[in-house]
mmCIF file of C-alpha atoms in Angstrom:
data_model
loop_
_atom_site.group_PDB
_atom_site.id
_atom_site.type_symbol
_atom_site.label_atom_id
_atom_site.label_comp_id
_atom_site.label_asym_id
_atom_site.label_seq_id
_atom_site.Cartn_x
_atom_site.Cartn_y
_atom_site.Cartn_z
ATOM 1 C CA MET Q 1 -37.391 -14.668 19.169
ATOM 2 C CA ILE Q 2 -34.159 -13.730 20.962
ATOM 3 C CA ILE Q 3 -32.253 -10.812 19.420
ATOM 4 C CA LEU Q 4 -28.715 -9.836 20.376
ATOM 5 C CA GLY Q 5 -27.677 -6.271 19.521
ATOM 6 C CA VAL Q 6 -24.035 -5.221 19.165
ATOM 7 C CA ASP Q 7 -22.770 -1.626 19.331
ATOM 8 C CA PRO Q 8 -19.286 -2.304 17.959
ATOM 9 C CA GLY Q 9 -16.061 -0.815 19.269
ATOM 10 C CA LEU Q 10 -12.499 -2.020 19.746
ATOM 11 C CA THR Q 11 -12.194 -0.781 23.335
ATOM 12 C CA ARG Q 12 -15.837 -1.282 24.330
ATOM 13 C CA CYS Q 13 -18.461 -3.304 22.519
ATOM 14 C CA GLY Q 14 -22.010 -2.912 23.827
ATOM 15 C CA VAL Q 15 -24.172 -6.054 23.931
ATOM 16 C CA GLY Q 16 -27.937 -6.023 24.510
ATOM 17 C CA VAL Q 17 -30.236 -9.029 24.471
ATOM 18 C CA ILE Q 18 -34.033 -8.897 24.238
ATOM 19 C CA GLU Q 19 -36.911 -11.252 23.542
ATOM 20 C CA ALA Q 20 -39.477 -10.256 20.927
ATOM 21 C CA GLY Q 21 -42.790 -12.006 21.485
ATOM 22 C CA ALA Q 22 -46.183 -11.868 19.812
ATOM 23 C CA ALA Q 23 -47.672 -8.452 18.935
ATOM 24 C CA ARG Q 24 -44.238 -6.846 19.173
ATOM 25 C CA ARG Q 25 -44.113 -7.426 22.902
ATOM 26 C CA LEU Q 26 -40.488 -6.934 23.902
ATOM 27 C CA SER Q 27 -38.718 -7.943 27.069
ATOM 28 C CA PHE Q 28 -35.288 -7.242 28.478
ATOM 29 C CA ILE Q 29 -32.891 -10.145 28.975
ATOM 30 C CA HIS Q 30 -29.334 -8.864 29.333
ATOM 31 C CA VAL Q 31 -27.051 -5.914 28.834
ATOM 32 C CA ASP Q 32 -23.258 -5.752 29.120
ATOM 33 C CA VAL Q 33 -20.089 -4.358 27.603
ATOM 34 C CA VAL Q 34 -17.310 -6.532 26.145
ATOM 35 C CA ARG Q 35 -13.925 -4.838 26.507
ATOM 36 C CA SER Q 36 -10.397 -5.142 25.187
ATOM 37 C CA GLU Q 37 -7.310 -3.817 26.930
ATOM 38 C CA PRO Q 38 -5.889 -0.843 24.933
ATOM 39 C CA THR Q 39 -2.309 -1.773 25.855
ATOM 40 C CA LEU Q 40 -2.545 -5.099 24.008
ATOM 41 C CA SER Q 41 -1.616 -5.489 20.339
ATOM 42 C CA GLN Q 42 -4.410 -5.167 17.774
ATOM 43 C CA ASP Q 43 -4.641 -8.926 17.116
ATOM 44 C CA LEU Q 44 -5.033 -9.749 20.819
ATOM 45 C CA ARG Q 45 -7.598 -6.971 21.242
ATOM 46 C CA LEU Q 46 -9.672 -8.338 18.361
ATOM 47 C CA MET Q 47 -9.444 -11.832 19.849
ATOM 48 C CA ALA Q 48 -10.731 -10.488 23.199
ATOM 49 C CA ILE Q 49 -13.712 -8.852 21.463
ATOM 50 C CA TYR Q 50 -14.366 -11.990 19.403
ATOM 51 C CA GLU Q 51 -14.277 -14.246 22.463
ATOM 52 C CA GLY Q 52 -16.486 -11.898 24.474
ATOM 53 C CA LEU Q 53 -19.131 -11.681 21.741
ATOM 54 C CA ALA Q 54 -18.969 -15.422 21.012
ATOM 55 C CA ALA Q 55 -19.508 -16.158 24.732
ATOM 56 C CA LYS Q 56 -22.630 -13.959 24.766
ATOM 57 C CA MET Q 57 -23.979 -15.761 21.695
ATOM 58 C CA ASP Q 58 -23.313 -19.149 23.263
ATOM 59 C CA ARG Q 59 -25.003 -18.052 26.479
ATOM 60 C CA PHE Q 60 -28.166 -16.550 24.953
ATOM 61 C CA SER Q 61 -28.480 -18.501 21.669
ATOM 62 C CA PRO Q 62 -30.008 -15.556 19.775
ATOM 63 C CA ASP Q 63 -32.152 -16.138 16.681
ATOM 64 C CA ALA Q 64 -30.701 -12.985 15.118
ATOM 65 C CA VAL Q 65 -27.756 -10.668 15.705
ATOM 66 C CA SER Q 66 -28.231 -6.955 14.963
ATOM 67 C CA ILE Q 67 -24.991 -4.993 14.512
ATOM 68 C CA GLU Q 68 -24.553 -1.277 13.893
ATOM 69 C CA ARG Q 69 -23.501 -0.628 10.327
ATOM 70 C CA VAL Q 70 -20.134 1.178 10.274
ATOM 71 C CA PHE Q 71 -19.436 3.902 7.705
ATOM 72 C CA ALA Q 72 -16.095 4.912 6.236
ATOM 73 C CA GLN Q 73 -17.119 8.541 6.834
ATOM 74 C CA SER Q 74 -17.020 8.017 10.609
ATOM 75 C CA ASN Q 75 -14.231 9.163 12.938
ATOM 76 C CA ARG Q 76 -10.971 8.374 11.156
ATOM 77 C CA ASN Q 77 -9.063 7.501 14.305
ATOM 78 C CA THR Q 78 -11.380 4.754 15.390
ATOM 79 C CA VAL Q 79 -13.377 3.685 12.315
ATOM 80 C CA LEU Q 80 -11.121 0.792 11.302
ATOM 81 C CA GLY Q 81 -11.045 -0.670 14.809
ATOM 82 C CA THR Q 82 -14.826 -0.257 15.011
ATOM 83 C CA ALA Q 83 -15.281 -1.989 11.649
ATOM 84 C CA GLN Q 84 -12.985 -4.812 12.751
ATOM 85 C CA ALA Q 85 -14.905 -5.214 16.021
ATOM 86 C CA ALA Q 86 -18.148 -5.380 13.996
ATOM 87 C CA GLY Q 87 -16.422 -8.025 11.853
ATOM 88 C CA MET Q 88 -15.697 -10.087 14.977
ATOM 89 C CA GLY Q 89 -19.420 -10.049 15.796
ATOM 90 C CA MET Q 90 -20.324 -11.025 12.229
ATOM 91 C CA LEU Q 91 -17.849 -13.918 12.244
ATOM 92 C CA ALA Q 92 -18.995 -15.229 15.639
ATOM 93 C CA ALA Q 93 -22.623 -15.156 14.442
ATOM 94 C CA ALA Q 94 -21.857 -16.724 11.044
ATOM 95 C CA GLN Q 95 -19.928 -19.555 12.703
ATOM 96 C CA ARG Q 96 -23.027 -20.318 14.793
ATOM 97 C CA GLY Q 97 -25.413 -20.108 11.847
ATOM 98 C CA ILE Q 98 -27.128 -17.035 13.312
ATOM 99 C CA PRO Q 99 -28.421 -14.528 10.725
ATOM 100 C CA VAL Q 100 -26.789 -11.090 10.934
ATOM 101 C CA ALA Q 101 -28.553 -7.790 10.193
ATOM 102 C CA LEU Q 102 -26.711 -4.489 9.918
ATOM 103 C CA HIS Q 103 -28.674 -1.400 10.937
ATOM 104 C CA THR Q 104 -27.598 2.229 10.728
ATOM 105 C CA PRO Q 105 -28.013 4.578 13.721
ATOM 106 C CA THR Q 106 -30.672 6.414 11.659
ATOM 107 C CA GLU Q 107 -32.643 3.191 11.159
ATOM 108 C CA ALA Q 108 -32.448 2.456 14.878
ATOM 109 C CA LYS Q 109 -33.639 5.936 15.881
ATOM 110 C CA LEU Q 110 -36.421 5.822 13.320
ATOM 111 C CA ALA Q 111 -37.616 2.392 14.424
ATOM 112 C CA ILE Q 112 -37.617 3.300 18.093
ATOM 113 C CA THR Q 113 -38.768 6.939 18.173
ATOM 114 C CA GLY Q 114 -40.314 7.436 14.719
ATOM 115 C CA ASN Q 115 -37.642 10.085 14.062
ATOM 116 C CA GLY Q 116 -34.346 9.192 12.405
ATOM 117 C CA GLN Q 117 -32.721 12.311 13.879
ATOM 118 C CA ALA Q 118 -33.907 11.714 17.459
ATOM 119 C CA GLU Q 119 -31.708 12.829 20.362
ATOM 120 C CA LYS Q 120 -29.916 10.230 22.431
ATOM 121 C CA ILE Q 121 -32.117 10.872 25.477
ATOM 122 C CA GLN Q 122 -35.286 10.262 23.416
ATOM 123 C CA VAL Q 123 -33.898 6.939 22.221
ATOM 124 C CA GLU Q 124 -32.949 5.959 25.769
ATOM 125 C CA ARG Q 125 -36.415 6.819 27.091
ATOM 126 C CA MET Q 126 -38.075 4.726 24.389
ATOM 127 C CA VAL Q 127 -35.692 1.832 25.116
ATOM 128 C CA MET Q 128 -36.835 2.055 28.762
ATOM 129 C CA ARG Q 129 -40.486 2.132 27.742
ATOM 130 C CA PHE Q 130 -40.244 -0.768 25.249
ATOM 131 C CA LEU Q 131 -38.434 -2.947 27.768
ATOM 132 C CA ASN Q 132 -40.331 -1.836 30.895
ATOM 133 C CA LEU Q 133 -37.164 -0.662 32.589
ATOM 134 C CA ASN Q 134 -37.260 1.763 35.531
ATOM 135 C CA THR Q 135 -33.882 3.321 34.768
ATOM 136 C CA ILE Q 136 -31.901 4.156 31.641
ATOM 137 C CA PRO Q 137 -29.635 1.178 30.901
ATOM 138 C CA THR Q 138 -25.999 2.090 31.468
ATOM 139 C CA PRO Q 139 -23.371 2.493 30.213
ATOM 140 C CA ALA Q 140 -24.337 4.374 27.046
ATOM 141 C CA ASP Q 141 -22.954 1.774 24.635
ATOM 142 C CA ALA Q 142 -25.043 -0.876 26.385
ATOM 143 C CA ALA Q 143 -28.173 1.231 25.808
ATOM 144 C CA ASP Q 144 -27.231 1.588 22.121
ATOM 145 C CA ALA Q 145 -26.867 -2.172 21.828
ATOM 146 C CA LEU Q 146 -30.388 -2.638 23.244
ATOM 147 C CA ALA Q 147 -31.639 -0.024 20.769
ATOM 148 C CA LEU Q 148 -30.114 -2.027 17.895
ATOM 149 C CA ALA Q 149 -31.824 -5.196 19.124
ATOM 150 C CA ILE Q 150 -35.175 -3.373 19.479
ATOM 151 C CA CYS Q 151 -34.707 -1.798 16.046
ATOM 152 C CA HIS Q 152 -34.368 -5.251 14.547
ATOM 153 C CA ALA Q 153 -37.463 -6.518 16.376
ATOM 154 C CA LEU Q 154 -39.544 -3.520 15.237
ATOM 155 C CA ARG Q 155 -38.296 -3.344 11.644
ATOM 156 C CA PRO Q 156 -41.210 -3.110 9.230
ATOM 157 C CA ALA Q 157 -41.777 -6.304 7.274
ATOM 158 C CA GLY Q 158 -40.998 -4.442 4.060
ATOM 159 C CA ALA Q 159 -37.615 -3.230 5.262
ATOM 160 C CA LEU Q 160 -35.775 -6.416 4.496
ATOM 161 C CA GLN Q 161 -37.535 -7.311 1.278
ATOM 162 C CA GLY Q 162 -36.236 -5.498 -1.759
ATOM 163 C CA GLY Q 163 -39.147 -6.655 -3.892
ATOM 164 C CA GLU Q 164 -41.861 -5.156 -1.676
ATOM 165 C CA ARG Q 165 -44.039 -2.689 -3.592
ATOM 166 C CA GLU Q 166 -43.786 0.858 -2.244
ATOM 167 C CA GLU Q 167 -47.539 1.539 -2.189
ATOM 168 C CA HIS Q 168 -48.077 -1.222 0.345
ATOM 169 C CA LEU Q 169 -45.792 0.421 2.883
ATOM 170 C CA THR Q 170 -46.905 2.784 5.644
ATOM 171 C CA ALA Q 171 -45.256 6.213 5.844
ATOM 172 C CA ALA Q 172 -42.858 4.949 8.536
ATOM 173 C CA GLN Q 173 -42.011 1.877 6.476
ATOM 174 C CA ARG Q 174 -41.298 4.039 3.441
ATOM 175 C CA GLN Q 175 -39.050 6.325 5.512
ATOM 176 C CA TRP Q 176 -37.257 3.253 6.821
ATOM 177 C CA ALA Q 177 -36.867 1.694 3.407
ATOM 178 C CA GLN Q 178 -35.431 4.963 2.075
ATOM 179 C CA ALA Q 179 -32.961 5.297 4.961
ATOM 180 C CA SER Q 180 -31.919 1.697 4.476
ATOM 181 C CA GLN Q 181 -31.519 2.142 0.721
ATOM 182 C CA GLN Q 182 -29.529 5.350 1.167
ATOM 183 C CA ALA Q 183 -27.227 3.581 3.578
ATOM 184 C CA LYS Q 184 -26.640 0.811 1.057
ATOM 185 C CA ASN Q 185 -26.014 3.248 -1.786
ATOM 186 C CA ARG Q 186 -23.643 5.360 0.309
ATOM 187 C CA HIS Q 187 -21.542 2.449 1.295
ATOM 188 C CA GLY Q 188 -21.361 -0.422 -1.122
ATOM 189 C CA VAL Q 189 -19.132 -2.696 0.916
ATOM 190 C CA ASP Q 190 -21.468 -3.460 3.793
ATOM 191 C CA ARG Q 191 -24.137 -5.394 1.975
ATOM 192 C CA GLY Q 192 -24.533 -7.653 4.967
ATOM 193 C CA MET Q 193 -28.297 -7.258 5.168
ATOM 194 C CA MET T 1 11.521 -19.212 10.370
ATOM 195 C CA ILE T 2 8.326 -19.512 8.320
ATOM 196 C CA ILE T 3 6.587 -16.222 7.554
ATOM 197 C CA LEU T 4 3.078 -15.949 6.117
ATOM 198 C CA GLY T 5 2.224 -12.643 4.427
ATOM 199 C CA VAL T 6 -1.367 -11.454 3.952
ATOM 200 C CA ASP T 7 -2.475 -8.796 1.458
ATOM 201 C CA PRO T 8 -5.962 -8.240 2.883
ATOM 202 C CA GLY T 9 -9.131 -7.828 0.859
ATOM 203 C CA LEU T 10 -12.754 -8.884 1.240
ATOM 204 C CA THR T 11 -13.063 -10.277 -2.283
ATOM 205 C CA ARG T 12 -9.478 -11.481 -2.659
ATOM 206 C CA CYS T 13 -6.910 -11.944 0.076
ATOM 207 C CA GLY T 14 -3.355 -12.656 -1.110
ATOM 208 C CA VAL T 15 -1.357 -15.200 0.890
ATOM 209 C CA GLY T 16 2.406 -15.711 0.497
ATOM 210 C CA VAL T 17 4.564 -18.081 2.537
ATOM 211 C CA ILE T 18 8.360 -17.995 2.691
ATOM 212 C CA GLU T 19 11.133 -19.461 4.799
ATOM 213 C CA ALA T 20 13.785 -17.118 6.171
ATOM 214 C CA GLY T 21 17.000 -18.964 6.972
ATOM 215 C CA ALA T 22 20.429 -17.891 8.203
ATOM 216 C CA ALA T 23 22.087 -14.803 6.662
ATOM 217 C CA ARG T 24 18.739 -13.590 5.356
ATOM 218 C CA ARG T 25 18.514 -16.462 2.921
ATOM 219 C CA LEU T 26 14.910 -16.593 1.765
ATOM 220 C CA SER T 27 13.020 -19.346 -0.017
ATOM 221 C CA PHE T 28 9.616 -19.581 -1.591
ATOM 222 C CA ILE T 29 7.089 -21.987 -0.092
ATOM 223 C CA HIS T 30 3.586 -21.082 -1.272
ATOM 224 C CA VAL T 31 1.453 -18.427 -2.862
ATOM 225 C CA ASP T 32 -2.331 -18.315 -3.248
ATOM 226 C CA VAL T 33 -5.420 -16.126 -3.057
ATOM 227 C CA VAL T 34 -8.264 -16.691 -0.593
ATOM 228 C CA ARG T 35 -11.575 -15.511 -2.040
ATOM 229 C CA SER T 36 -15.091 -14.709 -0.893
ATOM 230 C CA GLU T 37 -18.139 -14.700 -3.118
ATOM 231 C CA PRO T 38 -19.398 -11.088 -3.566
ATOM 232 C CA THR T 39 -23.032 -12.217 -3.723
ATOM 233 C CA LEU T 40 -22.901 -13.551 -0.151
ATOM 234 C CA SER T 41 -23.785 -11.411 2.874
ATOM 235 C CA GLN T 42 -20.947 -9.622 4.662
ATOM 236 C CA ASP T 43 -20.852 -12.043 7.612
ATOM 237 C CA LEU T 44 -20.568 -15.097 5.341
ATOM 238 C CA ARG T 45 -17.882 -13.391 3.260
ATOM 239 C CA LEU T 46 -15.840 -12.643 6.357
ATOM 240 C CA MET T 47 -16.246 -16.233 7.512
ATOM 241 C CA ALA T 48 -14.950 -17.470 4.121
ATOM 242 C CA ILE T 49 -11.873 -15.230 4.423
ATOM 243 C CA TYR T 50 -11.343 -16.291 8.034
ATOM 244 C CA GLU T 51 -11.579 -19.989 7.190
ATOM 245 C CA GLY T 52 -9.296 -19.622 4.167
ATOM 246 C CA LEU T 53 -6.609 -17.803 6.146
ATOM 247 C CA ALA T 54 -6.926 -20.142 9.128
ATOM 248 C CA ALA T 55 -6.488 -23.149 6.817
ATOM 249 C CA LYS T 56 -3.275 -21.642 5.405
ATOM 250 C CA MET T 57 -1.943 -21.073 8.922
ATOM 251 C CA ASP T 58 -2.804 -24.629 9.933
ATOM 252 C CA ARG T 59 -1.104 -25.980 6.804
ATOM 253 C CA PHE T 60 2.132 -23.985 7.030
ATOM 254 C CA SER T 61 2.416 -23.330 10.798
ATOM 255 C CA PRO T 62 4.113 -19.949 10.336
ATOM 256 C CA ASP T 63 6.284 -18.463 13.103
ATOM 257 C CA ALA T 64 5.004 -14.996 12.198
ATOM 258 C CA VAL T 65 2.150 -13.490 10.184
ATOM 259 C CA SER T 66 2.822 -10.223 8.340
ATOM 260 C CA ILE T 67 -0.327 -8.293 7.343
ATOM 261 C CA GLU T 68 -0.579 -5.059 5.376
ATOM 262 C CA ARG T 69 -1.551 -2.189 7.657
ATOM 263 C CA VAL T 70 -4.821 -0.639 6.443
ATOM 264 C CA PHE T 71 -5.357 3.126 6.604
ATOM 265 C CA ALA T 72 -8.626 4.996 7.000
ATOM 266 C CA GLN T 73 -7.446 7.304 4.194
ATOM 267 C CA SER T 74 -7.637 4.451 1.676
ATOM 268 C CA ASN T 75 -10.414 3.918 -0.886
ATOM 269 C CA ARG T 76 -13.670 4.648 0.926
ATOM 270 C CA ASN T 77 -15.647 2.021 -0.923
ATOM 271 C CA THR T 78 -13.484 -0.884 0.090
ATOM 272 C CA VAL T 79 -11.482 0.227 3.141
ATOM 273 C CA LEU T 80 -13.844 -1.190 5.765
ATOM 274 C CA GLY T 81 -14.046 -4.590 4.072
ATOM 275 C CA THR T 82 -10.250 -4.580 3.704
ATOM 276 C CA ALA T 83 -9.830 -3.708 7.393
ATOM 277 C CA GLN T 84 -12.263 -6.455 8.366
ATOM 278 C CA ALA T 85 -10.417 -8.988 6.191
ATOM 279 C CA ALA T 86 -7.157 -7.935 7.874
ATOM 280 C CA GLY T 87 -8.955 -8.457 11.193
ATOM 281 C CA MET T 88 -9.844 -12.027 10.165
ATOM 282 C CA GLY T 89 -6.124 -12.703 9.586
ATOM 283 C CA MET T 90 -5.207 -11.152 12.931
ATOM 284 C CA LEU T 91 -7.824 -13.225 14.759
ATOM 285 C CA ALA T 92 -6.798 -16.493 13.087
ATOM 286 C CA ALA T 93 -3.141 -15.818 14.006
ATOM 287 C CA ALA T 94 -3.929 -14.751 17.588
ATOM 288 C CA GLN T 95 -6.018 -17.884 18.151
ATOM 289 C CA ARG T 96 -2.983 -19.973 17.116
ATOM 290 C CA GLY T 97 -0.545 -17.989 19.261
ATOM 291 C CA ILE T 98 1.281 -16.710 16.162
ATOM 292 C CA PRO T 99 2.741 -13.182 16.505
ATOM 293 C CA VAL T 100 1.264 -10.650 14.068
ATOM 294 C CA ALA T 101 3.182 -7.763 12.503
ATOM 295 C CA LEU T 102 1.498 -4.989 10.525
ATOM 296 C CA HIS T 103 3.583 -3.416 7.771
ATOM 297 C CA THR T 104 2.689 -0.484 5.540
ATOM 298 C CA PRO T 105 3.153 -0.681 1.756
ATOM 299 C CA THR T 106 5.925 1.925 2.149
ATOM 300 C CA GLU T 107 7.748 -0.266 4.670
ATOM 301 C CA ALA T 108 7.454 -3.244 2.334
ATOM 302 C CA LYS T 109 8.792 -1.319 -0.683
ATOM 303 C CA LEU T 110 11.613 0.141 1.388
ATOM 304 C CA ALA T 111 12.632 -3.225 2.803
ATOM 305 C CA ILE T 112 12.620 -4.944 -0.566
ATOM 306 C CA THR T 113 13.934 -2.295 -2.977
ATOM 307 C CA GLY T 114 15.544 0.277 -0.649
ATOM 308 C CA ASN T 115 13.003 2.823 -1.931
ATOM 309 C CA GLY T 116 9.692 3.372 -0.153
ATOM 310 C CA GLN T 117 8.209 4.841 -3.334
ATOM 311 C CA ALA T 118 9.296 1.996 -5.647
ATOM 312 C CA GLU T 119 7.110 1.071 -8.619
ATOM 313 C CA LYS T 120 5.158 -2.177 -8.510
ATOM 314 C CA ILE T 121 7.350 -3.776 -11.184
ATOM 315 C CA GLN T 122 10.514 -3.034 -9.185
ATOM 316 C CA VAL T 123 9.001 -4.707 -6.134
ATOM 317 C CA GLU T 124 7.935 -7.723 -8.193
ATOM 318 C CA ARG T 125 11.432 -8.089 -9.695
ATOM 319 C CA MET T 126 13.030 -7.986 -6.260
ATOM 320 C CA VAL T 127 10.513 -10.546 -4.953
ATOM 321 C CA MET T 128 11.593 -12.819 -7.843
ATOM 322 C CA ARG T 129 15.268 -12.246 -7.052
ATOM 323 C CA PHE T 130 14.931 -12.804 -3.279
ATOM 324 C CA LEU T 131 12.970 -16.017 -3.788
ATOM 325 C CA ASN T 132 14.859 -17.303 -6.856
ATOM 326 C CA LEU T 133 11.713 -17.374 -8.958
ATOM 327 C CA ASN T 134 11.869 -17.456 -12.758
ATOM 328 C CA THR T 135 8.586 -15.619 -13.253
ATOM 329 C CA ILE T 136 6.704 -12.861 -11.477
ATOM 330 C CA PRO T 137 4.308 -14.505 -9.012
ATOM 331 C CA THR T 138 0.714 -14.020 -10.100
ATOM 332 C CA PRO T 139 -1.879 -12.770 -9.474
ATOM 333 C CA ALA T 140 -0.748 -9.329 -8.257
ATOM 334 C CA ASP T 141 -2.218 -9.679 -4.765
ATOM 335 C CA ALA T 142 -0.284 -12.918 -4.327
ATOM 336 C CA ALA T 143 2.959 -11.098 -5.217
ATOM 337 C CA ASP T 144 2.097 -8.379 -2.681
ATOM 338 C CA ALA T 145 1.554 -11.012 -0.007
ATOM 339 C CA LEU T 146 5.020 -12.451 -0.713
ATOM 340 C CA ALA T 147 6.442 -8.924 -0.521
ATOM 341 C CA LEU T 148 4.874 -8.491 2.931
ATOM 342 C CA ALA T 149 6.414 -11.766 4.095
ATOM 343 C CA ILE T 150 9.841 -10.779 2.704
ATOM 344 C CA CYS T 151 9.495 -7.323 4.269
ATOM 345 C CA HIS T 152 9.008 -8.937 7.647
ATOM 346 C CA ALA T 153 12.020 -11.226 7.142
ATOM 347 C CA LEU T 154 14.258 -8.320 6.086
ATOM 348 C CA ARG T 155 13.081 -5.776 8.658
ATOM 349 C CA PRO T 156 16.029 -4.148 10.402
ATOM 350 C CA ALA T 157 16.498 -5.309 13.973
ATOM 351 C CA GLY T 158 15.794 -1.770 15.177
ATOM 352 C CA ALA T 159 12.438 -1.549 13.400
ATOM 353 C CA LEU T 160 10.491 -3.395 16.035
ATOM 354 C CA GLN T 161 12.319 -2.051 19.076
ATOM 355 C CA GLY T 162 11.187 1.381 20.148
ATOM 356 C CA GLY T 163 14.131 1.704 22.548
ATOM 357 C CA GLU T 164 16.840 1.317 19.866
ATOM 358 C CA ARG T 165 19.157 4.325 19.743
ATOM 359 C CA GLU T 166 18.981 6.181 16.425
ATOM 360 C CA GLU T 167 22.767 6.544 15.951
ATOM 361 C CA HIS T 168 23.174 2.775 15.810
ATOM 362 C CA LEU T 169 20.909 2.464 12.798
ATOM 363 C CA THR T 170 22.036 2.424 9.188
ATOM 364 C CA ALA T 171 20.512 4.967 6.795
ATOM 365 C CA ALA T 172 18.012 2.372 5.562
ATOM 366 C CA GLN T 173 17.113 1.409 9.115
ATOM 367 C CA ARG T 174 16.543 5.046 10.027
ATOM 368 C CA GLN T 175 14.349 5.542 6.958
ATOM 369 C CA TRP T 176 12.409 2.432 7.922
ATOM 370 C CA ALA T 177 12.030 3.470 11.549
ATOM 371 C CA GLN T 178 10.766 6.878 10.420
ATOM 372 C CA ALA T 179 8.246 5.369 7.983
ATOM 373 C CA SER T 180 7.076 2.996 10.684
ATOM 374 C CA GLN T 181 6.793 5.789 13.261
ATOM 375 C CA GLN T 182 4.915 8.022 10.820
ATOM 376 C CA ALA T 183 2.492 5.213 10.117
ATOM 377 C CA LYS T 184 1.842 4.751 13.824
ATOM 378 C CA ASN T 185 1.359 8.479 14.408
ATOM 379 C CA ARG T 186 -0.956 8.792 11.425
ATOM 380 C CA HIS T 187 -3.180 6.015 12.515
ATOM 381 C CA GLY T 188 -3.465 5.416 16.228
ATOM 382 C CA VAL T 189 -5.828 2.484 16.092
ATOM 383 C CA ASP T 190 -3.570 -0.059 14.452
ATOM 384 C CA ARG T 191 -0.953 -0.453 17.130
ATOM 385 C CA GLY T 192 -0.616 -4.116 16.333
ATOM 386 C CA MET T 193 3.159 -4.009 15.928
#
């Protein structure tokens, strides 16, 4: 299963592609940043991000696209551009019939390190370990995009099924399900999962 | 000149199309609402909005698209979906080479009634008068989309030219330029105009 992760942004959009095999064996395929020129008008910037993300999807034909869930509480100066960039990724995926999952940063940290409040360096080290990389993937937004792809590959089976009974979940799965539920409750609009 | 106005929303997106002729003579062409089904996932909803707006642009071939500028200060529960819907309109226009203008509600009220704080009913009455309509266009978001199109048609020449010297502007033009400048200062990300 090929998973393409997107760390959305209007100026820089991280893209990370991995393959998830049997027994949660993960391998690195690609990492890059899609950019838009800040001097362009908003519509042309969004088109640049859309075209960049669509080209990555056409090149790697992912089975799933994992995008960071954007919250209205985030940085006021950039949150709308970030949400619009995430929207470009959702549209490009939907047009190709690729399922989209939205994951919060907390979900990603939890899935990768077992700690939803993990430091950035811990997440980066675990990304390296999962993907057998010798160096931390750069730039930072590219590493975050890989983390989102890994998060989707490692998500507990129960995380995406609302009907799953709580007692069948492991402690980590319960923590995940709670974080996911909290995210949904906090922010009704992004019910993309 | 054909102008297509968009009142963005994830559930309902108002669309209003007018023709602006010589001497600011305006005529009504079309009004409608593009919808997305709230039970669908976010990516499919955005695709529905994108396709609906793109179809309107293909049908009416506007020379300009006028979209309401979304602010991060708006309703937290819906602002990200609204911004993403606006992004769908921007992308559809950019892909067709149609220039996009973003106008604030204050700019629209000012352009149409001469008062940036005008009540909704005043705006609706002026929309009727400008377009020679016998009834208020319904639903409300459709009327707002027409107002955005009219606003773009009536914008003072100085409004879109940063280099214009202030003393050459009329009082209304100055008020407009100030509202427009304030909007840009308040919200750096949407520099689409």
